Amino acid sequence: MKQDLGLYDYWPYENRPKIRWPGGAKLAFWVAPNIEYYELDPPQNPFRTAWPQPIPAIPGYSIRDYGNRVGHVRQMQLLNKYGIRGSVSLSTALCDHHPEIIKQCRDLDWEFFSHGIYNTRYTYGMTEDQEREMIRDSIESIFKHTNQKCAGYLAPALSHSELTLDLFAEVGTELFGNDAGIYTCDLFHDDQPTPIHLRSKKRFVSIPYSLEMNDTIAYVSNKIEPRRYGQILKDNFDQLYKEGDNSGTVMCIPTHNYQISCPHRMKSYEEALEYITGHSDVWVTTGREIAEYYLEHYYDDAVRDIAGKQESKS
Amino acid sequence: MSTNKNYLKYPHRSLGMDHSLYKWSMLDDRPPIQWPNGKKLALWINISLQFFPLNQQNKPFPVPGGMTMPYPDLRHYTLRDYGNRIGIYRFFDALDQYGMQSSIAMNTLVAKRYPYLLNKVIERGHEIICHGDHMDALHYGGQPIEEEAALVQKSLNELRQLSGQPVKGWISPAKNESHNTPKLLAANGIEYFCDWVNDDMPYEFYTDEGALTAMPLSTELEDKFILMNNLHSESSYKDQIIDACDFLLEEASTKGGRILALNLHPWLLGQPHRIHILEQVFEYLSSKKDIWSANPMEIVRVFKS
């Protein structure tokens, strides 16, 4: 095990090259619904157990199924109401289990990115070949079912190896050149996109996908009240929007239909979406669009700026 | 340690669920349900009357809400018992004040130990649901089927005998099951069960012993989940019920009847400092003209009709 994976360099949040998003926007806003499949009886992983009770773990399994049976349509219709196209973090086996959901999202021109095969298949303990095969399977599934060349990755259940980002970028290149495997949502170190070091030297970025705004982190880990969650979303937006005067920022709301789409949580979520999209200098967009725009306009400046700041002087 | 070579095999990766317990179906695709008298929202209040034994066995896990201290854990034992002695009578008053119906899910051991309370429940006309034998009598994966079959049979037979009611509904302790639980319930005359929280509406659940109706009794909106698991305030509990009610009423206006299901624990909301919150919730719900205060069996009948 290493002290640090060397994925990015230290880059202070001042005097960075100025970002302006399309149309002069100050903040790029994207919503990433996780559309996941959890298995009732997954194979044992040596490092992480899927369910707290002996199989069948009805409490955990059934609420996640709620997300697909009930919650998905609710959130989809809500996002559509505010002109937001979802960037779907997809358990790609869901293409096989629930193609209706994939079709609905396709019809709304949503983006799909890879979140592994099942959210009950962890990267922990996989060999490099296994992880590469899993990632390849996921990218191929997305292409087969949506005709999209998968741009982004969020490791299944946030389970990583030291090589996760390398492998994702490499498989993307093998399959679709620079159209696939260009951004990751796995890192929480920044409020702006940042260049990531890969062994292949591919141009690849981290796009902010906030763990703090993630509904499951908020509701399950931090046990936040629904109305307070709505306020937190607005506060997060206000600060990033203000800082966007200096240089464009990114705000992401990562969601799960088994959390955000419960009847007692929809109102505060809608109020936050209405508030955010009601501001003029917001670019309502998707993960891929942010990554592509950044790679084209700001990536090279950022690499130079970061390199120049690795000396001790401020 | 590494994963074995079968870790990337996906035997159930195909259309529908990764099991055959029920059909994959999105709520939004189903025909709308009409409640009696054109009401939009069925309000199903369920009160859980629970017995947590002092000599908890934790087999296979400690039941949430149960004993946590070395034996004898009198603090948790008596605080849970408070619900059956004090809290439930405050609940009865609150229900009557606002003209609300409720089902009562009872551990069979509660009925056995507290005949006064059982008689009160019968006299008041509550529909009784079997909540298993007691809170530490868990149904779980790996449980020998003979053992579980005897447990289901005993819990149901005794409760039916003591209550004189047919007892057609079931909630497992901790809403936990084995693979065999649904078929054992069906074989013992259960019509609906409430352990699966994967829907907002009833749906058909298949077993080798015939079909059950899965009834949606939300865990996320339970007093226990909000107050004890999430440590939210009492006023936030009320806000969450109100927001859920408003949302479901709105959804029902375009998509057909919906259900607001509230599972309540008298050992929690029956405390002196919390009962007014329950009354405020009842007051809000009773002010909505489109709400039908319903018993679960009535909801099941409409669903099946």
Short mmCIF file of C-alpha atoms in Angstrom, two decimals, chain A residues 37-41 43-47 52-59 61-70 72-74 77 92-93 96-101 104 117-118 120-127 129-131 133-134 137-138 141 219-220 222-227 258-259 261-268, chain B residues 1-19 21-30 60-61 140-142 174-180 195-204 218 220-221 225-226 229-233 236 238-248 251 255 258 260:
data_model
loop_
_atom_site.label_atom_id
_atom_site.label_comp_id
_atom_site.label_asym_id
_atom_site.label_seq_id
_atom_site.Cartn_x
_atom_site.Cartn_y
_atom_site.Cartn_z
CA TYR A 37 -28.69 -2.65 -9.27
CA TYR A 38 -27.89 -4.42 -6.03
CA GLU A 39 -28.02 -8.20 -6.10
CA LEU A 40 -30.07 -10.21 -3.64
CA ASP A 41 -27.37 -12.85 -3.37
CA PRO A 43 -20.83 -13.57 -4.48
CA GLN A 44 -18.66 -13.05 -1.44
CA ASN A 45 -15.96 -10.39 -1.73
CA PRO A 46 -12.92 -10.95 0.50
CA PHE A 47 -12.82 -7.33 1.74
CA PRO A 52 -25.50 -6.56 7.09
CA GLN A 53 -27.94 -9.45 7.59
CA PRO A 54 -27.73 -13.03 6.31
CA ILE A 55 -29.11 -13.34 2.76
CA PRO A 56 -31.86 -12.43 1.98
CA ALA A 57 -31.28 -8.98 3.49
CA ILE A 58 -34.77 -7.67 2.82
CA PRO A 59 -34.39 -4.22 4.43
CA TYR A 61 -32.32 -4.95 -0.90
CA SER A 62 -35.94 -3.85 -1.02
CA ILE A 63 -35.37 -0.13 -0.48
CA ARG A 64 -32.84 -0.12 -3.33
CA ASP A 65 -35.38 -1.84 -5.56
CA TYR A 66 -37.78 0.96 -4.57
CA GLY A 67 -35.43 3.35 -6.32
CA ASN A 68 -35.99 1.60 -9.64
CA ARG A 69 -39.67 0.66 -9.25
CA VAL A 70 -40.90 3.94 -7.81
CA HIS A 72 -36.61 6.75 -10.87
CA VAL A 73 -39.61 8.17 -12.71
CA ARG A 74 -40.19 10.71 -9.96
CA GLN A 77 -39.78 13.94 -14.31
CA THR A 92 -24.54 -1.36 -16.30
CA ALA A 93 -26.24 -4.71 -15.61
CA ASP A 96 -30.21 -6.05 -19.04
CA HIS A 97 -32.53 -6.04 -16.02
CA HIS A 98 -34.49 -2.82 -16.60
CA PRO A 99 -34.15 -1.64 -20.22
CA GLU A 100 -37.28 0.51 -19.80
CA ILE A 101 -35.32 2.83 -17.53
CA GLN A 104 -36.63 6.67 -20.78
CA ILE A 117 -21.68 -3.87 -13.44
CA TYR A 118 -23.53 -4.28 -10.13
CA THR A 120 -22.64 -5.41 -5.10
CA ARG A 121 -19.46 -6.32 -7.08
CA TYR A 122 -16.57 -4.55 -5.45
CA THR A 123 -13.21 -3.80 -7.02
CA TYR A 124 -11.43 -4.92 -3.86
CA GLY A 125 -9.40 -8.04 -4.47
CA MET A 126 -9.80 -8.04 -8.24
CA THR A 127 -6.71 -8.74 -10.30
CA ASP A 129 -7.12 -8.29 -15.59
CA GLN A 130 -10.40 -8.75 -13.76
CA GLU A 131 -10.83 -5.04 -13.15
CA GLU A 133 -12.51 -6.88 -17.94
CA MET A 134 -15.18 -5.49 -15.62
CA ASP A 137 -17.84 -4.98 -20.00
CA SER A 138 -19.41 -1.85 -18.51
CA SER A 141 -22.78 -2.45 -22.28
CA TYR A 219 -29.30 11.03 4.51
CA VAL A 220 -27.71 7.74 5.49
CA ASN A 222 -24.80 12.17 8.05
CA LYS A 223 -28.47 11.63 8.95
CA ILE A 224 -29.53 15.08 7.76
CA GLU A 225 -33.17 16.15 7.90
CA PRO A 226 -34.75 16.53 4.43
CA ARG A 227 -35.51 20.25 4.73
CA TYR A 258 -34.08 5.17 -3.26
CA GLN A 259 -33.19 8.23 -1.18
CA SER A 261 -37.33 10.18 -4.46
CA CYS A 262 -38.97 9.16 -1.19
CA PRO A 263 -42.15 11.21 -0.76
CA HIS A 264 -40.85 13.11 2.27
CA ARG A 265 -37.69 14.25 0.47
CA MET A 266 -38.97 15.45 -2.89
CA LYS A 267 -40.18 18.88 -1.82
CA SER A 268 -36.89 20.19 -0.44
CA MET B 1 -6.61 -12.09 -0.81
CA SER B 2 -8.23 -11.85 -4.17
CA THR B 3 -11.65 -12.50 -5.60
CA ASN B 4 -12.16 -15.92 -7.13
CA LYS B 5 -12.35 -16.51 -10.86
CA ASN B 6 -16.14 -16.58 -10.79
CA TYR B 7 -16.38 -13.08 -9.38
CA LEU B 8 -17.20 -11.72 -12.84
CA LYS B 9 -19.88 -14.30 -13.63
CA TYR B 10 -23.41 -12.90 -13.61
CA PRO B 11 -25.91 -15.76 -13.63
CA HIS B 12 -28.99 -13.51 -13.18
CA ARG B 13 -28.05 -10.73 -15.58
CA SER B 14 -31.21 -10.71 -17.69
CA LEU B 15 -34.58 -9.04 -18.07
CA GLY B 16 -36.44 -8.44 -14.81
CA MET B 17 -35.29 -9.14 -11.27
CA ASP B 18 -32.39 -11.32 -10.14
CA HIS B 19 -34.97 -13.63 -8.52
CA LEU B 21 -40.26 -13.55 -6.05
CA TYR B 22 -42.26 -10.87 -7.84
CA LYS B 23 -42.55 -9.31 -11.25
CA TRP B 24 -40.42 -6.32 -12.23
CA SER B 25 -42.87 -3.46 -12.64
CA MET B 26 -42.50 0.30 -12.45
CA LEU B 27 -45.20 2.01 -10.43
CA ASP B 28 -45.60 4.69 -13.08
CA ASP B 29 -46.52 2.06 -15.72
CA ARG B 30 -49.36 0.47 -13.74
CA PRO B 60 -28.47 -13.99 14.15
CA PHE B 61 -28.17 -10.28 15.03
CA TYR B 140 -33.44 -15.09 9.01
CA GLY B 141 -31.48 -16.61 6.15
CA GLY B 142 -29.95 -19.89 7.22
CA ALA B 174 -37.05 -6.20 12.24
CA LYS B 175 -38.78 -6.79 8.88
CA ASN B 176 -36.23 -9.53 8.38
CA GLU B 177 -36.92 -12.78 6.53
CA SER B 178 -35.44 -16.04 5.37
CA HIS B 179 -35.94 -17.34 1.83
CA ASN B 180 -38.73 -19.50 3.26
CA ASP B 195 -41.59 -6.49 5.18
CA TRP B 196 -40.58 -5.38 1.70
CA VAL B 197 -40.19 -1.64 1.27
CA ASN B 198 -39.69 -1.64 -2.49
CA ASP B 199 -42.95 0.02 -3.49
CA ASP B 200 -45.43 2.72 -2.57
CA MET B 201 -48.36 0.53 -3.58
CA PRO B 202 -49.37 -3.10 -3.00
CA TYR B 203 -48.12 -5.71 -5.43
CA GLU B 204 -48.36 -9.46 -5.91
CA SER B 218 -42.39 2.59 4.73
CA GLU B 220 -37.99 5.61 5.96
CA LEU B 221 -41.05 7.37 7.42
CA PHE B 225 -36.23 5.36 11.87
CA ILE B 226 -36.51 9.15 11.99
CA ASN B 229 -31.97 5.86 13.89
CA ASN B 230 -31.53 9.30 12.33
CA LEU B 231 -31.79 11.27 15.59
CA HIS B 232 -33.96 13.90 13.92
CA SER B 233 -36.03 16.24 16.06
CA SER B 236 -38.61 17.40 11.80
CA LYS B 238 -43.75 16.15 11.71
CA ASP B 239 -42.33 18.10 8.75
CA GLN B 240 -41.38 14.89 7.01
CA ILE B 241 -44.86 13.42 7.36
CA ILE B 242 -46.41 16.66 6.13
CA ASP B 243 -44.07 16.86 3.14
CA ALA B 244 -44.76 13.21 2.28
CA CYS B 245 -48.51 13.74 2.58
CA ASP B 246 -48.46 16.82 0.35
CA PHE B 247 -46.27 15.12 -2.23
CA LEU B 248 -48.40 11.97 -2.39
CA GLU B 251 -48.92 12.71 -7.24
CA LYS B 255 -51.43 9.11 -11.21
CA ARG B 258 -51.54 6.51 -3.30
CA LEU B 260 -49.35 7.15 3.17
#
